[in-house]
């Protein structure tokens, strides 16, 4: 009796020639802006400060020839942002890269996952080196 | 007259079902261990402490059913580590996933890069919010 193994999560990061980076965090933030039409609501979705969300979106707006999000400074902070058509396209392109990886990388990804240790609970980097027998080492919070 | 655009760097991170993560940093460290046969020399290659390199390799050794690196505690710290056959296979599999992404993701990756702003120099997240005209803001170190 075997339990089916959960699919691994695959994340792609693209380092653009100008040095800016596009990864899962910025894309998820753009998806929240599309849904909420608000940078502050999108920031809350990802448990980040408004300032950090604003800086990430500002970086994206500068990293591409066209903006990804437009804001309406006249309105209140909660309701004034909108994804541009290019922003929507950028999400689509990024998700297409992910899809290509999942599809054509399926064989090596599957072999990596099949070789993984089902009993391991990581945490070595977030706690002190455990005692030799592992007893008494609390898992990380 | 156009300058050919440099290729973007694509990084893949695989979150294994057990929660451990496999990404470009750990793979590059394994490649250094293979070359140097030493965890401390590999750590120096990546400007990290011996302790950090040891923890990353220990995490990998536990994350898979087979170890990726074996150490020889009897020898001096500088010369006692070796990649296992499984460790070599893991590097190969990871590089195959990268290759699959670069190949089948070429069209969307190319469109993302073509849309990027060639004049932008990022740094918004590593310095204070620049003045409105951008004058006087030093680039990050």
PDB file of C-alpha atoms in Angstrom:
ATOM      1  CA  UNK A   1       0.000   0.000   0.000  1.00  0.00           C
ATOM      2  CA  UNK A   2       1.683   3.185  -1.130  1.00  0.00           C
ATOM      3  CA  UNK A   3       0.615   6.768  -0.648  1.00  0.00           C
ATOM      4  CA  UNK A   4       0.972   8.818  -3.827  1.00  0.00           C
ATOM      5  CA  UNK A   5       3.837  11.255  -3.494  1.00  0.00           C
ATOM      6  CA  UNK A   6       2.788  14.922  -3.507  1.00  0.00           C
ATOM      7  CA  UNK A   7       4.041  16.872  -6.500  1.00  0.00           C
ATOM      8  CA  UNK A   8       7.120  18.978  -5.782  1.00  0.00           C
ATOM      9  CA  UNK A   9       6.816  22.731  -6.094  1.00  0.00           C
ATOM     10  CA  UNK A  10       9.026  24.072  -8.875  1.00  0.00           C
ATOM     11  CA  UNK A  11       9.988  27.761  -8.778  1.00  0.00           C
ATOM     12  CA  UNK A  12      11.644  29.632 -11.608  1.00  0.00           C
ATOM     13  CA  UNK A  13      13.697  32.785 -11.217  1.00  0.00           C
ATOM     14  CA  UNK A  14      14.690  34.809 -14.254  1.00  0.00           C
ATOM     15  CA  UNK A  15      17.613  37.214 -13.858  1.00  0.00           C
ATOM     16  CA  UNK A  16      17.032  39.783 -16.588  1.00  0.00           C
ATOM     17  CA  UNK A  17      19.990  41.253 -18.504  1.00  0.00           C
ATOM     18  CA  UNK A  18      19.433  44.566 -16.651  1.00  0.00           C
ATOM     19  CA  UNK A  19      19.924  42.793 -13.305  1.00  0.00           C
ATOM     20  CA  UNK A  20      16.314  42.797 -12.152  1.00  0.00           C
ATOM     21  CA  UNK A  21      14.855  39.489 -11.060  1.00  0.00           C
ATOM     22  CA  UNK A  22      11.505  37.958 -11.861  1.00  0.00           C
ATOM     23  CA  UNK A  23      10.378  35.126  -9.618  1.00  0.00           C
ATOM     24  CA  UNK A  24       7.371  33.534  -7.959  1.00  0.00           C
ATOM     25  CA  UNK A  25       6.997  36.250  -5.307  1.00  0.00           C
ATOM     26  CA  UNK A  26       6.632  39.173  -7.712  1.00  0.00           C
ATOM     27  CA  UNK A  27       4.328  37.189 -10.002  1.00  0.00           C
ATOM     28  CA  UNK A  28       2.061  36.190  -7.095  1.00  0.00           C
ATOM     29  CA  UNK A  29       1.974  39.855  -6.019  1.00  0.00           C
ATOM     30  CA  UNK A  30       0.919  40.910  -9.536  1.00  0.00           C
ATOM     31  CA  UNK A  31      -1.834  38.280  -9.460  1.00  0.00           C
ATOM     32  CA  UNK A  32      -3.091  39.742  -6.185  1.00  0.00           C
ATOM     33  CA  UNK A  33      -3.041  43.274  -7.640  1.00  0.00           C
ATOM     34  CA  UNK A  34      -5.073  42.008 -10.597  1.00  0.00           C
ATOM     35  CA  UNK A  35      -7.619  40.482  -8.244  1.00  0.00           C
ATOM     36  CA  UNK A  36      -7.756  43.187  -5.563  1.00  0.00           C
ATOM     37  CA  UNK A  37      -7.020  46.302  -7.668  1.00  0.00           C
ATOM     38  CA  UNK A  38      -5.107  47.605  -4.687  1.00  0.00           C
ATOM     39  CA  UNK A  39      -1.439  47.469  -3.718  1.00  0.00           C
ATOM     40  CA  UNK A  40      -2.231  47.538   0.003  1.00  0.00           C
ATOM     41  CA  UNK A  41      -4.732  44.657  -0.280  1.00  0.00           C
ATOM     42  CA  UNK A  42      -2.206  42.714  -2.395  1.00  0.00           C
ATOM     43  CA  UNK A  43       0.466  43.385   0.246  1.00  0.00           C
ATOM     44  CA  UNK A  44      -1.842  41.996   2.945  1.00  0.00           C
ATOM     45  CA  UNK A  45      -2.412  38.852   0.846  1.00  0.00           C
ATOM     46  CA  UNK A  46       1.318  38.187   1.064  1.00  0.00           C
ATOM     47  CA  UNK A  47       1.866  39.370   4.636  1.00  0.00           C
ATOM     48  CA  UNK A  48       4.217  42.130   3.503  1.00  0.00           C
ATOM     49  CA  UNK A  49       4.291  45.836   4.209  1.00  0.00           C
ATOM     50  CA  UNK A  50       2.720  48.285   1.779  1.00  0.00           C
ATOM     51  CA  UNK A  51       6.195  49.778   1.350  1.00  0.00           C
ATOM     52  CA  UNK A  52       7.727  46.468   0.343  1.00  0.00           C
ATOM     53  CA  UNK A  53       4.901  45.676  -2.107  1.00  0.00           C
ATOM     54  CA  UNK A  54       5.245  49.167  -3.575  1.00  0.00           C
ATOM     55  CA  UNK A  55       9.020  48.744  -4.011  1.00  0.00           C
ATOM     56  CA  UNK A  56       8.591  45.351  -5.705  1.00  0.00           C
ATOM     57  CA  UNK A  57       5.999  46.758  -8.127  1.00  0.00           C
ATOM     58  CA  UNK A  58       8.096  49.878  -8.728  1.00  0.00           C
ATOM     59  CA  UNK A  59      11.038  47.603  -9.574  1.00  0.00           C
ATOM     60  CA  UNK A  60       8.869  45.693 -12.068  1.00  0.00           C
ATOM     61  CA  UNK A  61       7.539  48.928 -13.586  1.00  0.00           C
ATOM     62  CA  UNK A  62      11.116  50.102 -14.200  1.00  0.00           C
ATOM     63  CA  UNK A  63      12.505  46.708 -15.258  1.00  0.00           C
ATOM     64  CA  UNK A  64      10.321  46.548 -18.371  1.00  0.00           C
ATOM     65  CA  UNK A  65       9.809  48.957 -21.226  1.00  0.00           C
ATOM     66  CA  UNK A  66       6.102  49.138 -20.324  1.00  0.00           C
ATOM     67  CA  UNK A  67       4.627  49.387 -16.828  1.00  0.00           C
ATOM     68  CA  UNK A  68       2.993  46.326 -15.290  1.00  0.00           C
ATOM     69  CA  UNK A  69       0.773  48.214 -12.834  1.00  0.00           C
ATOM     70  CA  UNK A  70      -0.772  51.687 -13.033  1.00  0.00           C
ATOM     71  CA  UNK A  71      -1.839  53.543  -9.934  1.00  0.00           C
ATOM     72  CA  UNK A  72      -4.388  56.281  -9.408  1.00  0.00           C
ATOM     73  CA  UNK A  73      -2.919  58.622  -6.814  1.00  0.00           C
ATOM     74  CA  UNK A  74      -6.142  60.605  -6.545  1.00  0.00           C
ATOM     75  CA  UNK A  75      -7.980  57.702  -4.976  1.00  0.00           C
ATOM     76  CA  UNK A  76      -7.569  56.318  -1.493  1.00  0.00           C
ATOM     77  CA  UNK A  77      -4.644  53.979  -0.868  1.00  0.00           C
ATOM     78  CA  UNK A  78      -6.909  50.954  -0.775  1.00  0.00           C
ATOM     79  CA  UNK A  79      -8.444  51.082  -4.227  1.00  0.00           C
ATOM     80  CA  UNK A  80      -6.092  52.636  -6.697  1.00  0.00           C
ATOM     81  CA  UNK A  81      -4.068  50.086  -8.680  1.00  0.00           C
ATOM     82  CA  UNK A  82      -4.648  48.140 -11.844  1.00  0.00           C
ATOM     83  CA  UNK A  83      -2.702  45.588 -13.838  1.00  0.00           C
ATOM     84  CA  UNK A  84      -1.816  46.794 -17.352  1.00  0.00           C
ATOM     85  CA  UNK A  85      -2.301  44.528 -20.400  1.00  0.00           C
ATOM     86  CA  UNK A  86       1.485  44.055 -20.375  1.00  0.00           C
ATOM     87  CA  UNK A  87       1.329  43.060 -16.683  1.00  0.00           C
ATOM     88  CA  UNK A  88      -1.264  40.414 -17.546  1.00  0.00           C
ATOM     89  CA  UNK A  89       0.948  39.197 -20.397  1.00  0.00           C
ATOM     90  CA  UNK A  90       3.958  39.012 -18.085  1.00  0.00           C
ATOM     91  CA  UNK A  91       2.061  36.718 -15.683  1.00  0.00           C
ATOM     92  CA  UNK A  92       1.012  34.564 -18.633  1.00  0.00           C
ATOM     93  CA  UNK A  93       4.598  34.313 -19.961  1.00  0.00           C
ATOM     94  CA  UNK A  94       6.021  33.445 -16.545  1.00  0.00           C
ATOM     95  CA  UNK A  95       3.395  30.737 -16.007  1.00  0.00           C
ATOM     96  CA  UNK A  96       4.219  29.400 -19.478  1.00  0.00           C
ATOM     97  CA  UNK A  97       7.889  29.009 -18.494  1.00  0.00           C
ATOM     98  CA  UNK A  98       6.773  27.134 -15.360  1.00  0.00           C
ATOM     99  CA  UNK A  99       4.520  24.911 -17.463  1.00  0.00           C
ATOM    100  CA  UNK A 100       7.333  24.156 -19.904  1.00  0.00           C
ATOM    101  CA  UNK A 101       9.589  23.119 -17.015  1.00  0.00           C
ATOM    102  CA  UNK A 102       6.961  20.910 -15.388  1.00  0.00           C
ATOM    103  CA  UNK A 103       6.245  19.231 -18.698  1.00  0.00           C
ATOM    104  CA  UNK A 104       9.643  18.674 -20.282  1.00  0.00           C
ATOM    105  CA  UNK A 105      11.440  18.422 -16.938  1.00  0.00           C
ATOM    106  CA  UNK A 106       9.006  15.774 -15.679  1.00  0.00           C
ATOM    107  CA  UNK A 107      11.434  12.850 -16.021  1.00  0.00           C
ATOM    108  CA  UNK A 108      14.417  14.328 -14.110  1.00  0.00           C
ATOM    109  CA  UNK A 109      12.092  16.021 -11.595  1.00  0.00           C
ATOM    110  CA  UNK A 110      10.361  12.690 -11.023  1.00  0.00           C
ATOM    111  CA  UNK A 111      13.677  10.917 -10.498  1.00  0.00           C
ATOM    112  CA  UNK A 112      14.789  13.582  -7.985  1.00  0.00           C
ATOM    113  CA  UNK A 113      11.531  13.279  -6.042  1.00  0.00           C
ATOM    114  CA  UNK A 114      11.598   9.482  -6.130  1.00  0.00           C
ATOM    115  CA  UNK A 115      15.101   9.585  -4.603  1.00  0.00           C
ATOM    116  CA  UNK A 116      14.029  11.859  -1.753  1.00  0.00           C
ATOM    117  CA  UNK A 117      13.843  10.685   1.836  1.00  0.00           C
ATOM    118  CA  UNK A 118      10.193  10.524   2.864  1.00  0.00           C
ATOM    119  CA  UNK A 119      11.008  10.522   6.582  1.00  0.00           C
ATOM    120  CA  UNK A 120      13.233  13.595   6.651  1.00  0.00           C
ATOM    121  CA  UNK A 121      12.002  16.780   8.286  1.00  0.00           C
ATOM    122  CA  UNK A 122      14.368  19.607   7.398  1.00  0.00           C
ATOM    123  CA  UNK A 123      15.327  22.287   9.812  1.00  0.00           C
ATOM    124  CA  UNK A 124      19.078  21.856  10.154  1.00  0.00           C
ATOM    125  CA  UNK A 125      19.651  25.428   9.000  1.00  0.00           C
ATOM    126  CA  UNK A 126      17.159  27.005  11.379  1.00  0.00           C
ATOM    127  CA  UNK A 127      18.206  25.354  14.628  1.00  0.00           C
ATOM    128  CA  UNK A 128      21.447  24.450  16.356  1.00  0.00           C
ATOM    129  CA  UNK A 129      23.191  21.316  15.224  1.00  0.00           C
ATOM    130  CA  UNK A 130      21.130  18.519  16.793  1.00  0.00           C
ATOM    131  CA  UNK A 131      22.558  16.075  19.279  1.00  0.00           C
ATOM    132  CA  UNK A 132      23.983  12.922  17.768  1.00  0.00           C
ATOM    133  CA  UNK A 133      20.856  10.829  18.303  1.00  0.00           C
ATOM    134  CA  UNK A 134      18.486  13.654  17.314  1.00  0.00           C
ATOM    135  CA  UNK A 135      16.532  13.262  20.568  1.00  0.00           C
ATOM    136  CA  UNK A 136      15.251  16.407  22.172  1.00  0.00           C
ATOM    137  CA  UNK A 137      15.757  18.580  19.096  1.00  0.00           C
ATOM    138  CA  UNK A 138      12.571  20.547  18.566  1.00  0.00           C
ATOM    139  CA  UNK A 139      11.413  21.004  15.002  1.00  0.00           C
ATOM    140  CA  UNK A 140      11.571  24.599  13.847  1.00  0.00           C
ATOM    141  CA  UNK A 141       8.445  26.683  14.427  1.00  0.00           C
TER     142      UNK A 141
ATOM    143  CA  UNK B   1      23.124  48.603 -35.183  1.00  0.00           C
ATOM    144  CA  UNK B   2      21.980  46.406 -32.338  1.00  0.00           C
ATOM    145  CA  UNK B   3      23.969  44.786 -29.571  1.00  0.00           C
ATOM    146  CA  UNK B   4      22.957  41.176 -29.013  1.00  0.00           C
ATOM    147  CA  UNK B   5      21.074  40.867 -25.749  1.00  0.00           C
ATOM    148  CA  UNK B   6      22.860  38.760 -23.115  1.00  0.00           C
ATOM    149  CA  UNK B   7      21.031  35.569 -22.219  1.00  0.00           C
ATOM    150  CA  UNK B   8      19.061  35.759 -18.970  1.00  0.00           C
ATOM    151  CA  UNK B   9      20.073  33.485 -16.115  1.00  0.00           C
ATOM    152  CA  UNK B  10      17.321  31.003 -15.263  1.00  0.00           C
ATOM    153  CA  UNK B  11      17.350  29.414 -11.808  1.00  0.00           C
ATOM    154  CA  UNK B  12      15.197  26.498 -10.747  1.00  0.00           C
ATOM    155  CA  UNK B  13      14.243  25.673  -7.172  1.00  0.00           C
ATOM    156  CA  UNK B  14      12.637  22.348  -6.355  1.00  0.00           C
ATOM    157  CA  UNK B  15      10.738  22.117  -3.066  1.00  0.00           C
ATOM    158  CA  UNK B  16      10.763  18.417  -2.271  1.00  0.00           C
ATOM    159  CA  UNK B  17       7.719  16.772  -0.672  1.00  0.00           C
ATOM    160  CA  UNK B  18       9.694  16.453   2.599  1.00  0.00           C
ATOM    161  CA  UNK B  19      10.169  20.237   2.687  1.00  0.00           C
ATOM    162  CA  UNK B  20      13.838  20.352   1.741  1.00  0.00           C
ATOM    163  CA  UNK B  21      14.820  22.619  -1.113  1.00  0.00           C
ATOM    164  CA  UNK B  22      17.132  21.979  -4.016  1.00  0.00           C
ATOM    165  CA  UNK B  23      18.368  25.026  -5.879  1.00  0.00           C
ATOM    166  CA  UNK B  24      21.337  26.533  -7.698  1.00  0.00           C
ATOM    167  CA  UNK B  25      23.335  27.229  -4.527  1.00  0.00           C
ATOM    168  CA  UNK B  26      23.376  23.649  -3.240  1.00  0.00           C
ATOM    169  CA  UNK B  27      24.081  22.259  -6.704  1.00  0.00           C
ATOM    170  CA  UNK B  28      27.009  24.652  -7.229  1.00  0.00           C
ATOM    171  CA  UNK B  29      28.348  23.633  -3.808  1.00  0.00           C
ATOM    172  CA  UNK B  30      28.160  19.941  -4.779  1.00  0.00           C
ATOM    173  CA  UNK B  31      30.025  20.721  -7.987  1.00  0.00           C
ATOM    174  CA  UNK B  32      32.768  22.380  -5.950  1.00  0.00           C
ATOM    175  CA  UNK B  33      32.970  19.383  -3.606  1.00  0.00           C
ATOM    176  CA  UNK B  34      33.319  17.131  -6.647  1.00  0.00           C
ATOM    177  CA  UNK B  35      36.169  19.270  -7.956  1.00  0.00           C
ATOM    178  CA  UNK B  36      37.959  20.046  -4.687  1.00  0.00           C
ATOM    179  CA  UNK B  37      37.200  16.868  -2.678  1.00  0.00           C
ATOM    180  CA  UNK B  38      36.958  19.104   0.345  1.00  0.00           C
ATOM    181  CA  UNK B  39      34.044  20.816   2.063  1.00  0.00           C
ATOM    182  CA  UNK B  40      36.227  23.661   3.332  1.00  0.00           C
ATOM    183  CA  UNK B  41      37.683  24.334  -0.140  1.00  0.00           C
ATOM    184  CA  UNK B  42      34.160  24.186  -1.612  1.00  0.00           C
ATOM    185  CA  UNK B  43      32.971  26.635   1.064  1.00  0.00           C
ATOM    186  CA  UNK B  44      35.771  29.041   0.097  1.00  0.00           C
ATOM    187  CA  UNK B  45      34.713  28.792  -3.575  1.00  0.00           C
ATOM    188  CA  UNK B  46      31.330  30.190  -2.573  1.00  0.00           C
ATOM    189  CA  UNK B  47      32.528  32.639   0.078  1.00  0.00           C
ATOM    190  CA  UNK B  48      30.617  30.831   2.815  1.00  0.00           C
ATOM    191  CA  UNK B  49      31.691  29.503   6.195  1.00  0.00           C
ATOM    192  CA  UNK B  50      32.693  25.869   6.616  1.00  0.00           C
ATOM    193  CA  UNK B  51      29.790  25.528   9.037  1.00  0.00           C
ATOM    194  CA  UNK B  52      27.255  26.785   6.495  1.00  0.00           C
ATOM    195  CA  UNK B  53      28.616  24.534   3.739  1.00  0.00           C
ATOM    196  CA  UNK B  54      28.543  21.584   6.164  1.00  0.00           C
ATOM    197  CA  UNK B  55      24.915  22.316   7.113  1.00  0.00           C
ATOM    198  CA  UNK B  56      23.848  22.572   3.454  1.00  0.00           C
ATOM    199  CA  UNK B  57      25.523  19.259   2.617  1.00  0.00           C
ATOM    200  CA  UNK B  58      24.136  17.634   5.768  1.00  0.00           C
ATOM    201  CA  UNK B  59      20.663  18.785   4.697  1.00  0.00           C
ATOM    202  CA  UNK B  60      21.177  17.215   1.262  1.00  0.00           C
ATOM    203  CA  UNK B  61      22.497  13.996   2.787  1.00  0.00           C
ATOM    204  CA  UNK B  62      19.348  13.689   4.906  1.00  0.00           C
ATOM    205  CA  UNK B  63      16.919  14.903   2.221  1.00  0.00           C
ATOM    206  CA  UNK B  64      17.599  11.920  -0.025  1.00  0.00           C
ATOM    207  CA  UNK B  65      17.496   8.190   0.609  1.00  0.00           C
ATOM    208  CA  UNK B  66      21.183   7.997  -0.339  1.00  0.00           C
ATOM    209  CA  UNK B  67      23.943  10.399   0.721  1.00  0.00           C
ATOM    210  CA  UNK B  68      25.285  12.881  -1.843  1.00  0.00           C
ATOM    211  CA  UNK B  69      28.655  13.419  -0.148  1.00  0.00           C
ATOM    212  CA  UNK B  70      30.746  11.102   2.030  1.00  0.00           C
ATOM    213  CA  UNK B  71      33.352  12.472   4.414  1.00  0.00           C
ATOM    214  CA  UNK B  72      36.444  10.903   5.882  1.00  0.00           C
ATOM    215  CA  UNK B  73      36.733  12.171   9.452  1.00  0.00           C
ATOM    216  CA  UNK B  74      40.154  10.597   9.908  1.00  0.00           C
ATOM    217  CA  UNK B  75      41.736  12.951   7.407  1.00  0.00           C
ATOM    218  CA  UNK B  76      42.432  16.632   7.850  1.00  0.00           C
ATOM    219  CA  UNK B  77      39.561  19.045   7.297  1.00  0.00           C
ATOM    220  CA  UNK B  78      40.910  20.143   3.958  1.00  0.00           C
ATOM    221  CA  UNK B  79      40.932  16.865   2.088  1.00  0.00           C
ATOM    222  CA  UNK B  80      38.200  14.631   3.314  1.00  0.00           C
ATOM    223  CA  UNK B  81      35.042  14.770   1.175  1.00  0.00           C
ATOM    224  CA  UNK B  82      33.863  13.034  -1.936  1.00  0.00           C
ATOM    225  CA  UNK B  83      30.770  13.151  -4.094  1.00  0.00           C
ATOM    226  CA  UNK B  84      28.871   9.825  -4.176  1.00  0.00           C
ATOM    227  CA  UNK B  85      27.583   8.362  -7.457  1.00  0.00           C
ATOM    228  CA  UNK B  86      24.111   9.505  -6.373  1.00  0.00           C
ATOM    229  CA  UNK B  87      25.481  13.017  -5.743  1.00  0.00           C
ATOM    230  CA  UNK B  88      26.843  13.068  -9.294  1.00  0.00           C
ATOM    231  CA  UNK B  89      23.478  11.853 -10.600  1.00  0.00           C
ATOM    232  CA  UNK B  90      21.643  14.562  -8.639  1.00  0.00           C
ATOM    233  CA  UNK B  91      23.759  17.276 -10.291  1.00  0.00           C
ATOM    234  CA  UNK B  92      23.045  15.715 -13.686  1.00  0.00           C
ATOM    235  CA  UNK B  93      19.293  15.570 -13.033  1.00  0.00           C
ATOM    236  CA  UNK B  94      19.156  19.156 -11.801  1.00  0.00           C
ATOM    237  CA  UNK B  95      21.084  20.396 -14.844  1.00  0.00           C
ATOM    238  CA  UNK B  96      18.684  18.399 -17.049  1.00  0.00           C
ATOM    239  CA  UNK B  97      15.712  20.257 -15.516  1.00  0.00           C
ATOM    240  CA  UNK B  98      17.496  23.554 -16.233  1.00  0.00           C
ATOM    241  CA  UNK B  99      18.182  22.455 -19.796  1.00  0.00           C
ATOM    242  CA  UNK B 100      14.556  21.472 -20.328  1.00  0.00           C
ATOM    243  CA  UNK B 101      13.422  24.907 -19.126  1.00  0.00           C
ATOM    244  CA  UNK B 102      15.894  26.781 -21.314  1.00  0.00           C
ATOM    245  CA  UNK B 103      14.863  24.750 -24.330  1.00  0.00           C
ATOM    246  CA  UNK B 104      11.076  24.501 -24.104  1.00  0.00           C
ATOM    247  CA  UNK B 105      10.716  27.798 -22.265  1.00  0.00           C
ATOM    248  CA  UNK B 106      12.762  29.658 -24.880  1.00  0.00           C
ATOM    249  CA  UNK B 107       9.799  31.432 -26.487  1.00  0.00           C
ATOM    250  CA  UNK B 108       8.222  32.927 -23.339  1.00  0.00           C
ATOM    251  CA  UNK B 109      11.669  33.616 -21.813  1.00  0.00           C
ATOM    252  CA  UNK B 110      12.666  35.407 -25.020  1.00  0.00           C
ATOM    253  CA  UNK B 111       9.507  37.505 -24.974  1.00  0.00           C
ATOM    254  CA  UNK B 112      10.102  38.475 -21.323  1.00  0.00           C
ATOM    255  CA  UNK B 113      13.704  39.484 -22.052  1.00  0.00           C
ATOM    256  CA  UNK B 114      12.724  41.393 -25.199  1.00  0.00           C
ATOM    257  CA  UNK B 115      10.222  43.395 -23.127  1.00  0.00           C
ATOM    258  CA  UNK B 116      12.803  44.332 -20.513  1.00  0.00           C
ATOM    259  CA  UNK B 117      14.103  47.855 -20.089  1.00  0.00           C
ATOM    260  CA  UNK B 118      17.715  47.948 -21.235  1.00  0.00           C
ATOM    261  CA  UNK B 119      18.452  51.197 -19.399  1.00  0.00           C
ATOM    262  CA  UNK B 120      17.206  50.175 -15.954  1.00  0.00           C
ATOM    263  CA  UNK B 121      19.663  49.608 -13.126  1.00  0.00           C
ATOM    264  CA  UNK B 122      17.868  47.949 -10.243  1.00  0.00           C
ATOM    265  CA  UNK B 123      18.578  48.696  -6.645  1.00  0.00           C
ATOM    266  CA  UNK B 124      15.296  50.074  -5.322  1.00  0.00           C
ATOM    267  CA  UNK B 125      15.138  47.356  -2.661  1.00  0.00           C
ATOM    268  CA  UNK B 126      18.677  47.829  -1.382  1.00  0.00           C
ATOM    269  CA  UNK B 127      18.687  51.611  -0.881  1.00  0.00           C
ATOM    270  CA  UNK B 128      16.326  54.222   0.444  1.00  0.00           C
ATOM    271  CA  UNK B 129      13.587  55.364  -1.855  1.00  0.00           C
ATOM    272  CA  UNK B 130      15.399  57.652  -4.295  1.00  0.00           C
ATOM    273  CA  UNK B 131      14.563  61.295  -4.668  1.00  0.00           C
ATOM    274  CA  UNK B 132      11.969  62.078  -7.299  1.00  0.00           C
ATOM    275  CA  UNK B 133      14.489  62.952  -9.992  1.00  0.00           C
ATOM    276  CA  UNK B 134      16.850  60.094  -9.089  1.00  0.00           C
ATOM    277  CA  UNK B 135      19.769  62.526  -8.774  1.00  0.00           C
ATOM    278  CA  UNK B 136      22.247  61.814  -6.054  1.00  0.00           C
ATOM    279  CA  UNK B 137      21.105  58.253  -5.434  1.00  0.00           C
ATOM    280  CA  UNK B 138      24.177  56.039  -5.337  1.00  0.00           C
ATOM    281  CA  UNK B 139      23.897  52.630  -6.976  1.00  0.00           C
ATOM    282  CA  UNK B 140      24.062  49.758  -4.495  1.00  0.00           C
ATOM    283  CA  UNK B 141      27.525  48.351  -3.788  1.00  0.00           C
TER     284      UNK B 141
END
